[in-house]
Protein backbone atom coordinates (compact mmCIF):
# COMPACT_ATOMS: atom_id res chain seq x y z
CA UNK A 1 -104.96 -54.88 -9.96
CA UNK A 2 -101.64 -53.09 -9.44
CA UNK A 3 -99.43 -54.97 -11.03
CA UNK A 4 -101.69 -55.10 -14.50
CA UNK A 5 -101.99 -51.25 -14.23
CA UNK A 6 -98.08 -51.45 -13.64
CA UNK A 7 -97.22 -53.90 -16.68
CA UNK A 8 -100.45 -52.32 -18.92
CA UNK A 9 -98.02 -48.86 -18.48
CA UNK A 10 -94.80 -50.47 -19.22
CA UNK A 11 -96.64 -52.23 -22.17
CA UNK A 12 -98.09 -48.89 -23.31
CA UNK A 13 -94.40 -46.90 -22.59
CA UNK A 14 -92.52 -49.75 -25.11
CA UNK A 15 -95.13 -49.27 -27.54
CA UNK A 16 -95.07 -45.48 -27.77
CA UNK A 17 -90.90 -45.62 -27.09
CA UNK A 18 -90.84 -47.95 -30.76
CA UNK A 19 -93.52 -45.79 -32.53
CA UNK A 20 -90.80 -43.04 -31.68
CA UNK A 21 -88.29 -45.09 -33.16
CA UNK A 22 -90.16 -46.39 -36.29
CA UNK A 23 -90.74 -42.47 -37.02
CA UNK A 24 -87.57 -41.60 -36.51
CA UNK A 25 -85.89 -43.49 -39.08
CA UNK A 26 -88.83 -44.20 -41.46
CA UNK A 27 -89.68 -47.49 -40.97
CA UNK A 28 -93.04 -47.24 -42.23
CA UNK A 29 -92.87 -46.03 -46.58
CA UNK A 30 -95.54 -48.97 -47.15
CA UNK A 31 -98.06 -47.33 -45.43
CA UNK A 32 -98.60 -44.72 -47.61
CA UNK A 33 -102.01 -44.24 -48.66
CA UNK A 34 -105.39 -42.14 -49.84
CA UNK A 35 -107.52 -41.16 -47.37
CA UNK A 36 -110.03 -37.81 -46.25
CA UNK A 37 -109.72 -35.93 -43.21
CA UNK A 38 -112.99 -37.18 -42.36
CA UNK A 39 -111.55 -40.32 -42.07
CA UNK A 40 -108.98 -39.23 -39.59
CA UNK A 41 -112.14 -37.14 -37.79
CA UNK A 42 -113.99 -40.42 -37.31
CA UNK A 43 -110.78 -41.90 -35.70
CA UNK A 44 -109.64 -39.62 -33.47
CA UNK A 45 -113.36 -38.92 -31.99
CA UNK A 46 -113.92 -42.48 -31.49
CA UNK A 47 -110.78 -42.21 -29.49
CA UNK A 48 -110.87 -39.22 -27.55
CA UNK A 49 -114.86 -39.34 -26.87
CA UNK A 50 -114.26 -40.93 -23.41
CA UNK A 51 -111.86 -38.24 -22.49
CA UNK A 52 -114.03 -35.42 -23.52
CA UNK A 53 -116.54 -36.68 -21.69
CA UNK A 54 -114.37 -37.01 -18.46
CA UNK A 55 -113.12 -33.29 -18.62
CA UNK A 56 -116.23 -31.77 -19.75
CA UNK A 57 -114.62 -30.43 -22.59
CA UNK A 58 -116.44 -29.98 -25.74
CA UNK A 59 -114.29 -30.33 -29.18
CA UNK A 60 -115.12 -29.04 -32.78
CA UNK A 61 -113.62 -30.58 -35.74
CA UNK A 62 -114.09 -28.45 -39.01
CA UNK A 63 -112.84 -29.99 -42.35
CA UNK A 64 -112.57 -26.59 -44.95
CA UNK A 65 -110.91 -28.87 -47.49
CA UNK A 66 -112.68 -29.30 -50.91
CA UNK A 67 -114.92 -31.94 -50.29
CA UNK A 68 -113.08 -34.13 -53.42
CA UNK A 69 -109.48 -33.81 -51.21
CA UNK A 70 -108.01 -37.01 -50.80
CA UNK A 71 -104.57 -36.61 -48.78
CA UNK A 72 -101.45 -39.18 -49.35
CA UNK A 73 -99.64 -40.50 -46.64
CA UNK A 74 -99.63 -42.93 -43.42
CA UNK A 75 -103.20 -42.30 -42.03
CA UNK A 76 -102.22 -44.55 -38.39
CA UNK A 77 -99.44 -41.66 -38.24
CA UNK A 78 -101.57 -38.47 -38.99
CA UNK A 79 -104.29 -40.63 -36.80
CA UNK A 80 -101.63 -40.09 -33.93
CA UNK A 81 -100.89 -36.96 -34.63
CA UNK A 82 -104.22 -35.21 -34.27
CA UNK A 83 -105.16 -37.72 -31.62
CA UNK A 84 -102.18 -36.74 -29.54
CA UNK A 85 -102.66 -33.06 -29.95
CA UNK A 86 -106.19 -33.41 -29.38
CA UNK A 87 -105.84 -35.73 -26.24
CA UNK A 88 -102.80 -33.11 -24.75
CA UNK A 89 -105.60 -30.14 -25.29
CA UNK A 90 -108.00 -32.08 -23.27
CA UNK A 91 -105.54 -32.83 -20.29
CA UNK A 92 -104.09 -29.61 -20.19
CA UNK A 93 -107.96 -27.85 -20.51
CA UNK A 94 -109.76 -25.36 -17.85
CA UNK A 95 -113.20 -27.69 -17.10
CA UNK A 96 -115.73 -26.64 -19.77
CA UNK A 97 -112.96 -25.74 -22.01
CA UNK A 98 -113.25 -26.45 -26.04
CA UNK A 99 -110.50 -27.54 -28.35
CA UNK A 100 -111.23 -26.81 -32.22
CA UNK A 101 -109.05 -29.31 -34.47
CA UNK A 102 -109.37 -27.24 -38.15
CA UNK A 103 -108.05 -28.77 -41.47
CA UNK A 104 -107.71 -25.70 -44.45
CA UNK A 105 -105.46 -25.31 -47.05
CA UNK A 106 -102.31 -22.80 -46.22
CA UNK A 107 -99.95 -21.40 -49.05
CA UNK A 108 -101.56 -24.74 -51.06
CA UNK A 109 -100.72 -27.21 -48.43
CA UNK A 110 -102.69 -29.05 -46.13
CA UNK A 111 -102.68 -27.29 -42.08
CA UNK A 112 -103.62 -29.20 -39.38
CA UNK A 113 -104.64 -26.67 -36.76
CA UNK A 114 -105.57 -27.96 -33.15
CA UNK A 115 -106.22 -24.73 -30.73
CA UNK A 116 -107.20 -24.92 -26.54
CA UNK A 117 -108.75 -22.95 -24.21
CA UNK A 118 -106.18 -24.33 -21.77
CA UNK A 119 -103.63 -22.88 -19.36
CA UNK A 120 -101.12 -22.61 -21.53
CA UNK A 121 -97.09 -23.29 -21.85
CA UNK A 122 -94.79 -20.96 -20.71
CA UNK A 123 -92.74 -19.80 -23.20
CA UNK A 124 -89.31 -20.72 -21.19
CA UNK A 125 -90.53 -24.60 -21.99
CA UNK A 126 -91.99 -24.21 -25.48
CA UNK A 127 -89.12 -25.40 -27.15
CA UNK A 128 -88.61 -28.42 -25.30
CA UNK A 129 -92.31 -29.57 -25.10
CA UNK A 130 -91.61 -31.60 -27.99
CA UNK A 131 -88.63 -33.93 -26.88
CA UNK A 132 -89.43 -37.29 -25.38
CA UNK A 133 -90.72 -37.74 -22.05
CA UNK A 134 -90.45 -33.76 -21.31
CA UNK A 135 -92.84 -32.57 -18.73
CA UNK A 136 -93.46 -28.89 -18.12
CA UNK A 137 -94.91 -29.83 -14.74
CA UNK A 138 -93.36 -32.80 -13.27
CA UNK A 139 -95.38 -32.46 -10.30
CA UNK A 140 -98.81 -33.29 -12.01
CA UNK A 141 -97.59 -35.84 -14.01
CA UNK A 142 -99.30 -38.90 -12.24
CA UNK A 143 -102.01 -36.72 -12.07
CA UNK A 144 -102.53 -35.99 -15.91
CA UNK A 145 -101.09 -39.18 -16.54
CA UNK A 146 -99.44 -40.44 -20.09
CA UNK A 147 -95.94 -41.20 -20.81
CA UNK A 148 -94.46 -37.98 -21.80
CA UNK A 149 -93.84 -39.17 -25.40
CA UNK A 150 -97.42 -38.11 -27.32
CA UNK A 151 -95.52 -34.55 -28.91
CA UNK A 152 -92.79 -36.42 -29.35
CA UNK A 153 -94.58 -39.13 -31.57
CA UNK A 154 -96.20 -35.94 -32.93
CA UNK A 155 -92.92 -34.53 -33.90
CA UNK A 156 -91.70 -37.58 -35.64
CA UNK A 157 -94.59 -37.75 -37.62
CA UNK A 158 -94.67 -34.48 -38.55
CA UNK A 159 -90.80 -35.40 -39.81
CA UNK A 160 -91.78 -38.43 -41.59
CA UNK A 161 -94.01 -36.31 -44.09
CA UNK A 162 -91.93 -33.88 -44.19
CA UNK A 163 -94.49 -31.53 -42.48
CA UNK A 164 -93.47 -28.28 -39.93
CA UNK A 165 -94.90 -27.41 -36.54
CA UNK A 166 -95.34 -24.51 -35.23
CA UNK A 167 -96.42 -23.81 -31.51
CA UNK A 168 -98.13 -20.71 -29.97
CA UNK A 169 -99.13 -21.03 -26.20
CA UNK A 170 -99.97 -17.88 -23.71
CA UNK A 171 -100.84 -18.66 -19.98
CA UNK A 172 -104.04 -18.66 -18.77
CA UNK A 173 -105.30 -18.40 -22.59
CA UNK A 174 -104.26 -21.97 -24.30
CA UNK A 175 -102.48 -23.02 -27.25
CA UNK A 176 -102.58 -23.62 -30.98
CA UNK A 177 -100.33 -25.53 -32.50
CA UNK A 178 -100.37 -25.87 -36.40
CA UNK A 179 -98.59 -28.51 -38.49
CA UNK A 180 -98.21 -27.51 -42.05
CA UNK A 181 -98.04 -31.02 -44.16
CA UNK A 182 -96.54 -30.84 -47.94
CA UNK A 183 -98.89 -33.45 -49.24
CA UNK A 184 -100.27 -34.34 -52.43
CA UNK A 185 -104.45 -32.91 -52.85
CA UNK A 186 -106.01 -34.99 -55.94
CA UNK A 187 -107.41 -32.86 -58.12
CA UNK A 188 -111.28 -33.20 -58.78
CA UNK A 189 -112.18 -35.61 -62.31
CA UNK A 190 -115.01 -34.32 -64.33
């Protein structure tokens, strides 16, 4: 049982280490396609339901989009993007806490918007929460588990469409962190 939990990691590290990668230098341009936030919604509950359910956290997702929005781009990415935010909420949580994922439209661009009750980041490691494998707390890391490389993926996603983060964290009161995509809403047909 060890040594598949051992290789089932290593598997899981090389995986996330060439999603990096793939981001990084755009591998991906034809996987660009329509799809709705709900769509994304669906995904990333289906996904994070288990964890939710192990940290007694309870999470909102609110699409304020018009309902006719139809967003361009790679949905596996944006899938990982919210699902990595979302899943980093949950392990970094108070028990009982909530994380709210909100889609709305900012200065006519899509904003992803994924806000914790959580303990927070200190600001000395804000800036550095994003690189690969960084770990604010080393010393909970088998504890929390993951391979240090979920913001990171986040990041390069964010990159790939051309999209900005921003990150706001106090301690003891949680985080938000917003990512501000520059993609293409379809306008309603009569």
């Amino acid at each position: 049982e060890i040594t598949t939990r051992l290789v089932g990691s290593e598997m899981c590290i090389r995986d996330r280490i060439t999603t990096v990668k793939g981001l990084a230098t755009n591998m991906n341009t034809n996987n660009i396609v329509e799809f709705t936030v709900d769509e994304v919604f669906r995904r990333v509950f289906l996904l994070m339901k288990h964890s939710l359910a192990k940290h007694g956290c309870v999470l909102s997702m609110e699409n304020e989009l018009p309902g006719d929005a139809v967003l361009k781009g790679d949905i596996n990415n944006l899938v990982q993007v919210v699902n990595n935010l979302v899943d980093n909420a949950i392990k970094y949580n108070r028990p009982g806490g909530s994380v709210a994922v909100t889609v709305d439209m900012a200065d006519g661009k899509p904003r992803l918007t994924v806000r914790d009750t959580g303990i927070g980041i200190p600001a000395a490691h804000q800036e550095r929460v994003f690189e690969r494998f960084y770990r604010v707390d080393k010393s909970h890391s088998k504890e929390i588990g993951g391979t240090g490389l979920g913001l990171s993926i986040v990041k390069h996603a964010a990159a790939y469409h051309d999209a900005k983060i921003q990150l706001d964290s106090q301690l003891g009161r949680g985080t938000r962190v917003r990512v501000l995509f520059p993609l293409s809403q379809r306008e309603a047909q009569p």
